[in-house]
């Protein structure tokens, strides 16, 4: 029996790619030109959350049946077109929640306690030679605001409780959560928070939700953490606020135009940066990859999908 042909747009762990190679003829995406002769045979795609499927790729694959996203974000896939063309879309919910929440807490501690500066001070042999890095800010007890109280938002809130942080959140509606206060207005949430963490989905609906006004409301003693999508924040306004000192600092795992990070952010001493690594652990990437493999297998065996969005 001939193997179904799929397109791998973003590399996955070798263990996972091995499974894909065993079950499919896998074409590793390089360019649109590469698709010219094979486009009509491609029935599935495996890709990353932020990478998604470029529109031109989607348009050039007439036989596409399924897009298996190795992540939870669907913002880089045209879901409307997928629905119209009866293309299934799957994601990897649940298995990356803990890692993303851990990264949010890691960025909070790293930013407020100045871990990168301390690390550099020791590494560069400055300890005992130059003045110590400036004092950090206390993490325990800080007022935490969470934008987007889905699985990740809740996992961050759960962790924050161990740090005695009062937690408030905003979402599309009041989720009536026992321990966390709902604040419908984002600006109001930012004003009453000392740390604002973004855990909302990306896409048109949340684009630049965190704008200049929200950043101003967070203020010079406030800290912004983003483990969701760069598009949720007006990055230029953020860079300007950091430069002017009207925002205390930012811990960022995601950016508007990855892998590009504005020079102003890279130069700022008020930020801690990560290259979109929130789900990047061996355990989680294996679990995510296995879900991708299982969803593809279910589709091609005509069985119900494990974690379908469409
Ligand atoms: C991954 C993500 O880094 O879940 C998502 O949507 O963006 C991240 O967890 C990504 O999917 C792997 O490329």
PDB file of C-alpha atoms and ligand atoms in Angstrom:
ATOM      1  CA  UNK A   1       0.000   0.000   0.000  1.00  0.00           C
ATOM      2  CA  UNK A   2       1.387   3.400  -0.881  1.00  0.00           C
ATOM      3  CA  UNK A   3       1.904   5.717   2.044  1.00  0.00           C
ATOM      4  CA  UNK A   4      -0.076   8.958   2.201  1.00  0.00           C
ATOM      5  CA  UNK A   5       2.059  12.005   1.449  1.00  0.00           C
ATOM      6  CA  UNK A   6       2.327  14.824   3.966  1.00  0.00           C
ATOM      7  CA  UNK A   7       4.123  18.135   4.214  1.00  0.00           C
ATOM      8  CA  UNK A   8       6.192  18.886   7.313  1.00  0.00           C
ATOM      9  CA  UNK A   9       6.406  22.678   7.576  1.00  0.00           C
ATOM     10  CA  UNK A  10       8.218  22.960  10.919  1.00  0.00           C
ATOM     11  CA  UNK A  11      10.741  20.367  12.141  1.00  0.00           C
ATOM     12  CA  UNK A  12       9.749  18.190  15.085  1.00  0.00           C
ATOM     13  CA  UNK A  13      11.767  15.974  17.461  1.00  0.00           C
ATOM     14  CA  UNK A  14      13.741  13.218  15.682  1.00  0.00           C
ATOM     15  CA  UNK A  15      11.704  10.577  17.576  1.00  0.00           C
ATOM     16  CA  UNK A  16       8.527  12.108  16.196  1.00  0.00           C
ATOM     17  CA  UNK A  17       9.796  12.626  12.661  1.00  0.00           C
ATOM     18  CA  UNK A  18      10.862   8.960  12.686  1.00  0.00           C
ATOM     19  CA  UNK A  19       7.267   7.943  13.353  1.00  0.00           C
ATOM     20  CA  UNK A  20       6.037  10.247  10.602  1.00  0.00           C
ATOM     21  CA  UNK A  21       8.601   8.839   8.154  1.00  0.00           C
ATOM     22  CA  UNK A  22       7.471   5.303   8.967  1.00  0.00           C
ATOM     23  CA  UNK A  23       3.832   6.043   8.193  1.00  0.00           C
ATOM     24  CA  UNK A  24       4.029   8.649   5.415  1.00  0.00           C
ATOM     25  CA  UNK A  25       6.063   9.976   2.576  1.00  0.00           C
ATOM     26  CA  UNK A  26       7.153  13.169   4.315  1.00  0.00           C
ATOM     27  CA  UNK A  27       8.085  16.214   2.265  1.00  0.00           C
ATOM     28  CA  UNK A  28      10.037  18.717   4.341  1.00  0.00           C
ATOM     29  CA  UNK A  29       8.920  22.161   3.269  1.00  0.00           C
ATOM     30  CA  UNK A  30      11.533  24.436   1.784  1.00  0.00           C
ATOM     31  CA  UNK A  31       9.761  26.695  -0.720  1.00  0.00           C
ATOM     32  CA  UNK A  32       6.626  27.070  -2.794  1.00  0.00           C
ATOM     33  CA  UNK A  33       8.605  25.978  -5.881  1.00  0.00           C
ATOM     34  CA  UNK A  34       9.259  22.611  -4.197  1.00  0.00           C
ATOM     35  CA  UNK A  35       5.498  21.960  -4.126  1.00  0.00           C
ATOM     36  CA  UNK A  36       5.019  22.380  -7.868  1.00  0.00           C
ATOM     37  CA  UNK A  37       5.243  18.699  -8.787  1.00  0.00           C
ATOM     38  CA  UNK A  38       3.933  17.165  -5.555  1.00  0.00           C
ATOM     39  CA  UNK A  39       1.111  19.548  -4.550  1.00  0.00           C
ATOM     40  CA  UNK A  40      -1.685  17.347  -5.894  1.00  0.00           C
ATOM     41  CA  UNK A  41      -0.552  14.412  -3.736  1.00  0.00           C
ATOM     42  CA  UNK A  42      -0.191  16.172  -0.384  1.00  0.00           C
ATOM     43  CA  UNK A  43      -3.040  15.093   1.916  1.00  0.00           C
ATOM     44  CA  UNK A  44      -1.765  16.242   5.292  1.00  0.00           C
ATOM     45  CA  UNK A  45       0.338  18.931   6.938  1.00  0.00           C
ATOM     46  CA  UNK A  46       2.210  18.905  10.243  1.00  0.00           C
ATOM     47  CA  UNK A  47       3.299  22.328  11.440  1.00  0.00           C
ATOM     48  CA  UNK A  48       4.036  24.483  14.501  1.00  0.00           C
ATOM     49  CA  UNK A  49       1.586  26.819  16.230  1.00  0.00           C
ATOM     50  CA  UNK A  50       3.315  30.070  15.359  1.00  0.00           C
ATOM     51  CA  UNK A  51       4.413  28.855  11.925  1.00  0.00           C
ATOM     52  CA  UNK A  52       1.001  27.560  10.884  1.00  0.00           C
ATOM     53  CA  UNK A  53       0.339  27.285   7.169  1.00  0.00           C
ATOM     54  CA  UNK A  54       1.245  30.180   4.874  1.00  0.00           C
ATOM     55  CA  UNK A  55      -1.795  31.122   2.780  1.00  0.00           C
ATOM     56  CA  UNK A  56       0.052  30.454  -0.481  1.00  0.00           C
ATOM     57  CA  UNK A  57       0.870  26.928   0.686  1.00  0.00           C
ATOM     58  CA  UNK A  58      -2.727  26.231   1.673  1.00  0.00           C
ATOM     59  CA  UNK A  59      -3.937  27.563  -1.673  1.00  0.00           C
ATOM     60  CA  UNK A  60      -1.543  25.378  -3.608  1.00  0.00           C
ATOM     61  CA  UNK A  61      -2.618  22.062  -2.028  1.00  0.00           C
ATOM     62  CA  UNK A  62      -5.931  20.942  -3.634  1.00  0.00           C
ATOM     63  CA  UNK A  63      -5.925  17.498  -1.995  1.00  0.00           C
ATOM     64  CA  UNK A  64      -5.288  18.710   1.557  1.00  0.00           C
ATOM     65  CA  UNK A  65      -7.393  16.846   4.143  1.00  0.00           C
ATOM     66  CA  UNK A  66      -5.821  17.611   7.511  1.00  0.00           C
ATOM     67  CA  UNK A  67      -3.580  20.156   9.219  1.00  0.00           C
ATOM     68  CA  UNK A  68      -2.084  18.817  12.442  1.00  0.00           C
ATOM     69  CA  UNK A  69      -0.708  21.697  14.500  1.00  0.00           C
ATOM     70  CA  UNK A  70       2.081  20.887  16.952  1.00  0.00           C
ATOM     71  CA  UNK A  71       0.834  23.496  19.402  1.00  0.00           C
ATOM     72  CA  UNK A  72      -2.364  25.112  20.657  1.00  0.00           C
ATOM     73  CA  UNK A  73      -2.421  28.291  18.575  1.00  0.00           C
ATOM     74  CA  UNK A  74      -4.575  28.271  15.447  1.00  0.00           C
ATOM     75  CA  UNK A  75      -3.949  31.921  14.574  1.00  0.00           C
ATOM     76  CA  UNK A  76      -1.489  31.108  11.779  1.00  0.00           C
ATOM     77  CA  UNK A  77      -3.939  28.835   9.964  1.00  0.00           C
ATOM     78  CA  UNK A  78      -6.858  30.130   7.900  1.00  0.00           C
ATOM     79  CA  UNK A  79      -9.626  28.307   9.771  1.00  0.00           C
ATOM     80  CA  UNK A  80     -12.359  29.844   7.643  1.00  0.00           C
ATOM     81  CA  UNK A  81     -10.859  28.398   4.484  1.00  0.00           C
ATOM     82  CA  UNK A  82     -10.202  25.088   6.245  1.00  0.00           C
ATOM     83  CA  UNK A  83     -13.904  24.865   7.151  1.00  0.00           C
ATOM     84  CA  UNK A  84     -14.989  25.731   3.619  1.00  0.00           C
ATOM     85  CA  UNK A  85     -12.692  23.113   2.114  1.00  0.00           C
ATOM     86  CA  UNK A  86     -13.544  20.446   4.736  1.00  0.00           C
ATOM     87  CA  UNK A  87      -9.955  20.335   5.927  1.00  0.00           C
ATOM     88  CA  UNK A  88      -9.590  19.041   9.476  1.00  0.00           C
ATOM     89  CA  UNK A  89      -7.432  20.993  11.918  1.00  0.00           C
ATOM     90  CA  UNK A  90      -6.048  19.507  15.139  1.00  0.00           C
ATOM     91  CA  UNK A  91      -3.996  21.018  17.980  1.00  0.00           C
ATOM     92  CA  UNK A  92      -2.228  19.702  21.102  1.00  0.00           C
ATOM     93  CA  UNK A  93      -4.231  21.040  24.060  1.00  0.00           C
ATOM     94  CA  UNK A  94      -3.519  20.091  27.653  1.00  0.00           C
ATOM     95  CA  UNK A  95      -0.060  18.632  27.254  1.00  0.00           C
ATOM     96  CA  UNK A  96       1.780  21.971  27.112  1.00  0.00           C
ATOM     97  CA  UNK A  97      -0.204  23.861  29.758  1.00  0.00           C
ATOM     98  CA  UNK A  98       2.238  23.227  32.615  1.00  0.00           C
ATOM     99  CA  UNK A  99       5.305  24.209  30.612  1.00  0.00           C
ATOM    100  CA  UNK A 100       3.824  27.475  29.421  1.00  0.00           C
ATOM    101  CA  UNK A 101       2.701  28.354  32.939  1.00  0.00           C
ATOM    102  CA  UNK A 102       6.147  27.445  34.279  1.00  0.00           C
ATOM    103  CA  UNK A 103       7.720  29.740  31.687  1.00  0.00           C
ATOM    104  CA  UNK A 104       5.465  32.612  32.767  1.00  0.00           C
ATOM    105  CA  UNK A 105       6.535  32.170  36.392  1.00  0.00           C
ATOM    106  CA  UNK A 106      10.161  31.781  35.267  1.00  0.00           C
ATOM    107  CA  UNK A 107      10.015  35.044  33.356  1.00  0.00           C
ATOM    108  CA  UNK A 108       8.440  36.816  36.335  1.00  0.00           C
ATOM    109  CA  UNK A 109      11.199  35.692  38.688  1.00  0.00           C
ATOM    110  CA  UNK A 110      13.924  36.246  36.122  1.00  0.00           C
ATOM    111  CA  UNK A 111      12.722  39.763  35.354  1.00  0.00           C
ATOM    112  CA  UNK A 112      11.951  40.989  38.836  1.00  0.00           C
ATOM    113  CA  UNK A 113      15.052  39.453  40.417  1.00  0.00           C
ATOM    114  CA  UNK A 114      17.357  40.427  37.549  1.00  0.00           C
ATOM    115  CA  UNK A 115      18.702  36.898  36.994  1.00  0.00           C
ATOM    116  CA  UNK A 116      20.279  37.592  33.560  1.00  0.00           C
ATOM    117  CA  UNK A 117      22.226  40.596  34.918  1.00  0.00           C
ATOM    118  CA  UNK A 118      23.423  38.588  37.932  1.00  0.00           C
ATOM    119  CA  UNK A 119      24.492  35.731  35.684  1.00  0.00           C
ATOM    120  CA  UNK A 120      26.458  38.072  33.421  1.00  0.00           C
ATOM    121  CA  UNK A 121      28.087  39.763  36.436  1.00  0.00           C
ATOM    122  CA  UNK A 122      29.463  36.442  37.679  1.00  0.00           C
ATOM    123  CA  UNK A 123      30.391  35.099  34.230  1.00  0.00           C
ATOM    124  CA  UNK A 124      32.201  38.280  33.222  1.00  0.00           C
ATOM    125  CA  UNK A 125      34.383  38.199  36.359  1.00  0.00           C
ATOM    126  CA  UNK A 126      32.894  41.441  37.653  1.00  0.00           C
ATOM    127  CA  UNK A 127      32.039  40.062  41.105  1.00  0.00           C
ATOM    128  CA  UNK A 128      34.444  41.704  43.562  1.00  0.00           C
ATOM    129  CA  UNK A 129      35.635  44.099  40.851  1.00  0.00           C
ATOM    130  CA  UNK A 130      32.608  46.205  40.011  1.00  0.00           C
ATOM    131  CA  UNK A 131      29.499  47.373  41.842  1.00  0.00           C
ATOM    132  CA  UNK A 132      26.837  44.669  42.210  1.00  0.00           C
ATOM    133  CA  UNK A 133      23.812  44.747  39.878  1.00  0.00           C
ATOM    134  CA  UNK A 134      20.908  46.876  41.156  1.00  0.00           C
ATOM    135  CA  UNK A 135      18.524  45.395  43.700  1.00  0.00           C
ATOM    136  CA  UNK A 136      15.642  43.407  42.248  1.00  0.00           C
ATOM    137  CA  UNK A 137      11.964  43.568  43.119  1.00  0.00           C
ATOM    138  CA  UNK A 138      10.170  41.175  45.450  1.00  0.00           C
ATOM    139  CA  UNK A 139       8.052  38.577  43.663  1.00  0.00           C
ATOM    140  CA  UNK A 140       6.047  37.125  46.555  1.00  0.00           C
ATOM    141  CA  UNK A 141       2.789  38.963  47.155  1.00  0.00           C
ATOM    142  CA  UNK A 142       2.743  40.998  43.943  1.00  0.00           C
ATOM    143  CA  UNK A 143      -0.700  41.679  42.491  1.00  0.00           C
ATOM    144  CA  UNK A 144      -1.069  39.574  39.354  1.00  0.00           C
ATOM    145  CA  UNK A 145      -3.378  40.279  36.436  1.00  0.00           C
ATOM    146  CA  UNK A 146      -3.964  37.582  33.815  1.00  0.00           C
ATOM    147  CA  UNK A 147      -5.228  38.337  30.321  1.00  0.00           C
ATOM    148  CA  UNK A 148      -6.983  35.200  29.065  1.00  0.00           C
ATOM    149  CA  UNK A 149      -8.099  32.675  31.675  1.00  0.00           C
ATOM    150  CA  UNK A 150      -8.042  29.478  29.606  1.00  0.00           C
ATOM    151  CA  UNK A 151      -6.082  26.406  30.642  1.00  0.00           C
ATOM    152  CA  UNK A 152      -2.757  28.262  30.580  1.00  0.00           C
ATOM    153  CA  UNK A 153      -4.103  31.321  32.424  1.00  0.00           C
ATOM    154  CA  UNK A 154      -5.512  29.107  35.156  1.00  0.00           C
ATOM    155  CA  UNK A 155      -2.276  27.143  35.499  1.00  0.00           C
ATOM    156  CA  UNK A 156      -0.412  30.438  35.949  1.00  0.00           C
ATOM    157  CA  UNK A 157      -2.967  31.568  38.556  1.00  0.00           C
ATOM    158  CA  UNK A 158      -2.594  28.256  40.390  1.00  0.00           C
ATOM    159  CA  UNK A 159       1.182  28.696  40.586  1.00  0.00           C
ATOM    160  CA  UNK A 160       0.846  32.350  41.591  1.00  0.00           C
ATOM    161  CA  UNK A 161      -1.056  31.344  44.697  1.00  0.00           C
ATOM    162  CA  UNK A 162       2.086  29.669  46.056  1.00  0.00           C
ATOM    163  CA  UNK A 163       3.706  33.082  45.764  1.00  0.00           C
ATOM    164  CA  UNK A 164       0.865  34.661  47.776  1.00  0.00           C
ATOM    165  CA  UNK A 165      -0.129  36.744  44.776  1.00  0.00           C
ATOM    166  CA  UNK A 166      -3.697  38.060  44.665  1.00  0.00           C
ATOM    167  CA  UNK A 167      -4.928  37.125  41.174  1.00  0.00           C
ATOM    168  CA  UNK A 168      -7.383  39.017  38.968  1.00  0.00           C
ATOM    169  CA  UNK A 169      -8.113  38.278  35.336  1.00  0.00           C
ATOM    170  CA  UNK A 170      -9.906  39.428  32.264  1.00  0.00           C
ATOM    171  CA  UNK A 171     -11.517  37.307  29.568  1.00  0.00           C
ATOM    172  CA  UNK A 172     -14.364  37.594  27.089  1.00  0.00           C
ATOM    173  CA  UNK A 173     -16.740  36.965  29.993  1.00  0.00           C
ATOM    174  CA  UNK A 174     -16.813  36.393  33.737  1.00  0.00           C
ATOM    175  CA  UNK A 175     -15.867  32.751  34.214  1.00  0.00           C
ATOM    176  CA  UNK A 176     -17.122  32.863  37.802  1.00  0.00           C
ATOM    177  CA  UNK A 177     -13.951  31.395  39.250  1.00  0.00           C
ATOM    178  CA  UNK A 178     -14.019  31.081  43.026  1.00  0.00           C
ATOM    179  CA  UNK A 179     -10.523  32.330  43.823  1.00  0.00           C
ATOM    180  CA  UNK A 180      -9.889  34.897  41.122  1.00  0.00           C
ATOM    181  CA  UNK A 181     -11.560  38.261  40.572  1.00  0.00           C
ATOM    182  CA  UNK A 182     -12.923  39.036  37.119  1.00  0.00           C
ATOM    183  CA  UNK A 183     -12.236  42.534  35.771  1.00  0.00           C
ATOM    184  CA  UNK A 184     -13.995  43.172  32.472  1.00  0.00           C
ATOM    185  CA  UNK A 185     -11.939  46.232  31.506  1.00  0.00           C
ATOM    186  CA  UNK A 186      -8.321  45.464  30.565  1.00  0.00           C
ATOM    187  CA  UNK A 187      -7.107  48.980  31.364  1.00  0.00           C
ATOM    188  CA  UNK A 188      -8.627  48.727  34.806  1.00  0.00           C
ATOM    189  CA  UNK A 189      -6.985  45.329  35.304  1.00  0.00           C
ATOM    190  CA  UNK A 190      -3.611  46.773  34.247  1.00  0.00           C
ATOM    191  CA  UNK A 191      -4.010  49.726  36.631  1.00  0.00           C
ATOM    192  CA  UNK A 192      -4.675  47.439  39.590  1.00  0.00           C
ATOM    193  CA  UNK A 193      -1.953  44.911  38.718  1.00  0.00           C
ATOM    194  CA  UNK A 194       1.773  44.979  39.448  1.00  0.00           C
ATOM    195  CA  UNK A 195       2.421  42.168  36.982  1.00  0.00           C
ATOM    196  CA  UNK A 196       0.259  41.607  33.905  1.00  0.00           C
ATOM    197  CA  UNK A 197       0.602  38.221  32.191  1.00  0.00           C
ATOM    198  CA  UNK A 198      -0.747  37.612  28.711  1.00  0.00           C
ATOM    199  CA  UNK A 199      -2.154  34.122  28.198  1.00  0.00           C
ATOM    200  CA  UNK A 200      -4.778  34.937  25.554  1.00  0.00           C
ATOM    201  CA  UNK A 201      -5.081  33.404  22.088  1.00  0.00           C
ATOM    202  CA  UNK A 202      -3.584  35.276  19.163  1.00  0.00           C
ATOM    203  CA  UNK A 203      -5.403  36.283  16.000  1.00  0.00           C
ATOM    204  CA  UNK A 204      -7.424  39.216  14.720  1.00  0.00           C
ATOM    205  CA  UNK A 205      -9.665  39.383  17.799  1.00  0.00           C
ATOM    206  CA  UNK A 206      -6.822  40.054  20.226  1.00  0.00           C
ATOM    207  CA  UNK A 207      -4.452  42.043  18.000  1.00  0.00           C
ATOM    208  CA  UNK A 208      -2.827  44.908  19.957  1.00  0.00           C
ATOM    209  CA  UNK A 209      -5.192  44.357  22.878  1.00  0.00           C
ATOM    210  CA  UNK A 210      -2.296  45.496  25.039  1.00  0.00           C
ATOM    211  CA  UNK A 211      -1.829  48.952  23.544  1.00  0.00           C
ATOM    212  CA  UNK A 212      -0.192  52.143  24.749  1.00  0.00           C
ATOM    213  CA  UNK A 213      -3.065  52.935  27.125  1.00  0.00           C
ATOM    214  CA  UNK A 214      -2.911  49.513  28.780  1.00  0.00           C
ATOM    215  CA  UNK A 215       0.876  49.760  29.084  1.00  0.00           C
ATOM    216  CA  UNK A 216       0.566  53.224  30.618  1.00  0.00           C
ATOM    217  CA  UNK A 217      -2.027  51.892  33.043  1.00  0.00           C
ATOM    218  CA  UNK A 218       0.426  49.187  34.165  1.00  0.00           C
ATOM    219  CA  UNK A 219       2.898  51.999  34.789  1.00  0.00           C
ATOM    220  CA  UNK A 220       6.546  52.551  35.731  1.00  0.00           C
ATOM    221  CA  UNK A 221       6.416  50.006  38.577  1.00  0.00           C
ATOM    222  CA  UNK A 222       4.528  47.449  36.491  1.00  0.00           C
ATOM    223  CA  UNK A 223       5.819  44.406  34.624  1.00  0.00           C
ATOM    224  CA  UNK A 224       4.409  42.831  31.470  1.00  0.00           C
ATOM    225  CA  UNK A 225       4.865  39.121  30.733  1.00  0.00           C
ATOM    226  CA  UNK A 226       3.897  37.561  27.389  1.00  0.00           C
ATOM    227  CA  UNK A 227       3.848  33.791  26.838  1.00  0.00           C
ATOM    228  CA  UNK A 228       0.983  33.853  24.314  1.00  0.00           C
ATOM    229  CA  UNK A 229       1.407  35.626  20.984  1.00  0.00           C
ATOM    230  CA  UNK A 230       3.418  38.714  20.096  1.00  0.00           C
ATOM    231  CA  UNK A 231       0.468  40.076  18.142  1.00  0.00           C
ATOM    232  CA  UNK A 232      -1.494  40.675  21.363  1.00  0.00           C
ATOM    233  CA  UNK A 233       0.918  43.508  22.265  1.00  0.00           C
ATOM    234  CA  UNK A 234       1.634  46.702  20.342  1.00  0.00           C
ATOM    235  CA  UNK A 235       5.373  46.019  20.294  1.00  0.00           C
ATOM    236  CA  UNK A 236       6.354  49.524  19.246  1.00  0.00           C
ATOM    237  CA  UNK A 237       4.385  51.078  22.081  1.00  0.00           C
ATOM    238  CA  UNK A 238       5.999  48.556  24.433  1.00  0.00           C
ATOM    239  CA  UNK A 239       9.526  49.398  23.269  1.00  0.00           C
ATOM    240  CA  UNK A 240       8.836  53.122  23.631  1.00  0.00           C
ATOM    241  CA  UNK A 241       7.411  52.706  27.140  1.00  0.00           C
ATOM    242  CA  UNK A 242      10.424  50.677  28.231  1.00  0.00           C
ATOM    243  CA  UNK A 243      12.760  53.262  26.769  1.00  0.00           C
ATOM    244  CA  UNK A 244      10.931  56.126  28.466  1.00  0.00           C
ATOM    245  CA  UNK A 245      10.669  54.244  31.772  1.00  0.00           C
ATOM    246  CA  UNK A 246       6.878  54.497  31.751  1.00  0.00           C
ATOM    247  CA  UNK A 247       6.786  50.692  32.085  1.00  0.00           C
ATOM    248  CA  UNK A 248       8.909  48.926  34.686  1.00  0.00           C
ATOM    249  CA  UNK A 249       9.918  45.929  32.581  1.00  0.00           C
ATOM    250  CA  UNK A 250       8.863  43.080  30.328  1.00  0.00           C
ATOM    251  CA  UNK A 251       9.463  39.338  30.131  1.00  0.00           C
ATOM    252  CA  UNK A 252       8.809  38.161  26.589  1.00  0.00           C
ATOM    253  CA  UNK A 253       8.754  34.707  25.042  1.00  0.00           C
ATOM    254  CA  UNK A 254       6.879  35.799  21.918  1.00  0.00           C
ATOM    255  CA  UNK A 255       7.124  38.668  19.427  1.00  0.00           C
ATOM    256  CA  UNK A 256       5.095  40.267  16.665  1.00  0.00           C
ATOM    257  CA  UNK A 257       7.374  39.234  13.804  1.00  0.00           C
ATOM    258  CA  UNK A 258       9.335  36.189  14.948  1.00  0.00           C
ATOM    259  CA  UNK A 259      12.220  35.592  14.678  1.00  0.00           C
ATOM    260  CA  UNK A 260      12.712  39.356  14.413  1.00  0.00           C
ATOM    261  CA  UNK A 261      12.995  41.158  17.730  1.00  0.00           C
ATOM    262  CA  UNK A 262      13.169  44.951  17.638  1.00  0.00           C
ATOM    263  CA  UNK A 263      16.619  46.355  18.413  1.00  0.00           C
ATOM    264  CA  UNK A 264      15.079  48.548  21.122  1.00  0.00           C
ATOM    265  CA  UNK A 265      13.919  45.447  23.007  1.00  0.00           C
ATOM    266  CA  UNK A 266      17.214  43.622  22.514  1.00  0.00           C
ATOM    267  CA  UNK A 267      19.141  46.593  23.900  1.00  0.00           C
ATOM    268  CA  UNK A 268      16.852  47.284  26.850  1.00  0.00           C
ATOM    269  CA  UNK A 269      18.061  46.412  30.329  1.00  0.00           C
ATOM    270  CA  UNK A 270      14.426  46.276  31.446  1.00  0.00           C
ATOM    271  CA  UNK A 271      13.582  43.104  29.557  1.00  0.00           C
ATOM    272  CA  UNK A 272      14.169  39.369  29.746  1.00  0.00           C
ATOM    273  CA  UNK A 273      13.843  37.668  26.371  1.00  0.00           C
ATOM    274  CA  UNK A 274      13.246  34.089  25.238  1.00  0.00           C
ATOM    275  CA  UNK A 275      13.038  32.731  21.667  1.00  0.00           C
ATOM    276  CA  UNK A 276       9.474  31.315  21.860  1.00  0.00           C
ATOM    277  CA  UNK A 277      10.431  28.473  24.185  1.00  0.00           C
ATOM    278  CA  UNK A 278       7.472  28.098  26.537  1.00  0.00           C
ATOM    279  CA  UNK A 279       6.630  24.551  25.423  1.00  0.00           C
ATOM    280  CA  UNK A 280      10.215  23.614  24.584  1.00  0.00           C
ATOM    281  CA  UNK A 281      10.967  20.742  26.959  1.00  0.00           C
ATOM    282  CA  UNK A 282      11.780  17.168  26.010  1.00  0.00           C
ATOM    283  CA  UNK A 283       8.770  15.809  27.890  1.00  0.00           C
ATOM    284  CA  UNK A 284       6.258  18.245  26.459  1.00  0.00           C
ATOM    285  CA  UNK A 285       7.508  18.268  22.884  1.00  0.00           C
ATOM    286  CA  UNK A 286       7.331  14.457  22.940  1.00  0.00           C
ATOM    287  CA  UNK A 287       3.763  14.549  24.223  1.00  0.00           C
ATOM    288  CA  UNK A 288       2.818  17.209  21.661  1.00  0.00           C
ATOM    289  CA  UNK A 289       4.490  15.311  18.835  1.00  0.00           C
ATOM    290  CA  UNK A 290       2.782  12.078  19.818  1.00  0.00           C
ATOM    291  CA  UNK A 291      -0.580  13.841  19.645  1.00  0.00           C
ATOM    292  CA  UNK A 292       0.248  15.098  16.163  1.00  0.00           C
ATOM    293  CA  UNK A 293       1.190  11.550  15.124  1.00  0.00           C
ATOM    294  CA  UNK A 294      -1.986  10.102  16.653  1.00  0.00           C
ATOM    295  CA  UNK A 295      -4.261  12.686  15.054  1.00  0.00           C
ATOM    296  CA  UNK A 296      -2.757  12.060  11.621  1.00  0.00           C
ATOM    297  CA  UNK A 297      -2.993   8.288  12.124  1.00  0.00           C
ATOM    298  CA  UNK A 298      -6.632   8.543  13.202  1.00  0.00           C
ATOM    299  CA  UNK A 299      -7.470  10.634  10.165  1.00  0.00           C
ATOM    300  CA  UNK A 300      -5.856   8.285   7.663  1.00  0.00           C
ATOM    301  CA  UNK A 301      -7.464   5.259   9.401  1.00  0.00           C
ATOM    302  CA  UNK A 302     -10.859   6.965   9.170  1.00  0.00           C
ATOM    303  CA  UNK A 303     -11.161   7.072  12.944  1.00  0.00           C
ATOM    304  CA  UNK A 304     -12.283  10.030  15.035  1.00  0.00           C
ATOM    305  CA  UNK A 305      -9.634  12.658  15.692  1.00  0.00           C
ATOM    306  CA  UNK A 306      -8.266  12.976  19.211  1.00  0.00           C
ATOM    307  CA  UNK A 307      -8.076  16.751  19.526  1.00  0.00           C
ATOM    308  CA  UNK A 308      -9.883  18.336  16.615  1.00  0.00           C
ATOM    309  CA  UNK A 309     -10.573  22.047  16.249  1.00  0.00           C
ATOM    310  CA  UNK A 310     -12.326  21.337  12.943  1.00  0.00           C
TER     311      UNK A 310
HETATM  312  C1  LIG B   1       5.127  25.971  20.187  1.00  0.00           C
HETATM  313  C2  LIG B   1       3.010  27.479  20.233  1.00  0.00           C
HETATM  314  O1  LIG B   1       6.342  26.584  20.439  1.00  0.00           O
HETATM  315  O2  LIG B   1       1.341  26.103  21.156  1.00  0.00           O
HETATM  316  C3  LIG B   1       1.608  26.995  20.369  1.00  0.00           C
HETATM  317  O3  LIG B   1       0.736  27.523  19.671  1.00  0.00           O
HETATM  318  O4  LIG B   1       3.238  28.450  19.593  1.00  0.00           O
HETATM  319  C4  LIG B   1       4.113  26.762  20.947  1.00  0.00           C
HETATM  320  O5  LIG B   1       3.701  25.900  21.918  1.00  0.00           O
HETATM  321  C5  LIG B   1       4.949  25.699  18.768  1.00  0.00           C
HETATM  322  O6  LIG B   1       3.706  25.271  18.409  1.00  0.00           O
HETATM  323  C6  LIG B   1       5.988  24.729  18.223  1.00  0.00           C
HETATM  324  O7  LIG B   1       6.450  25.319  17.158  1.00  0.00           O
END
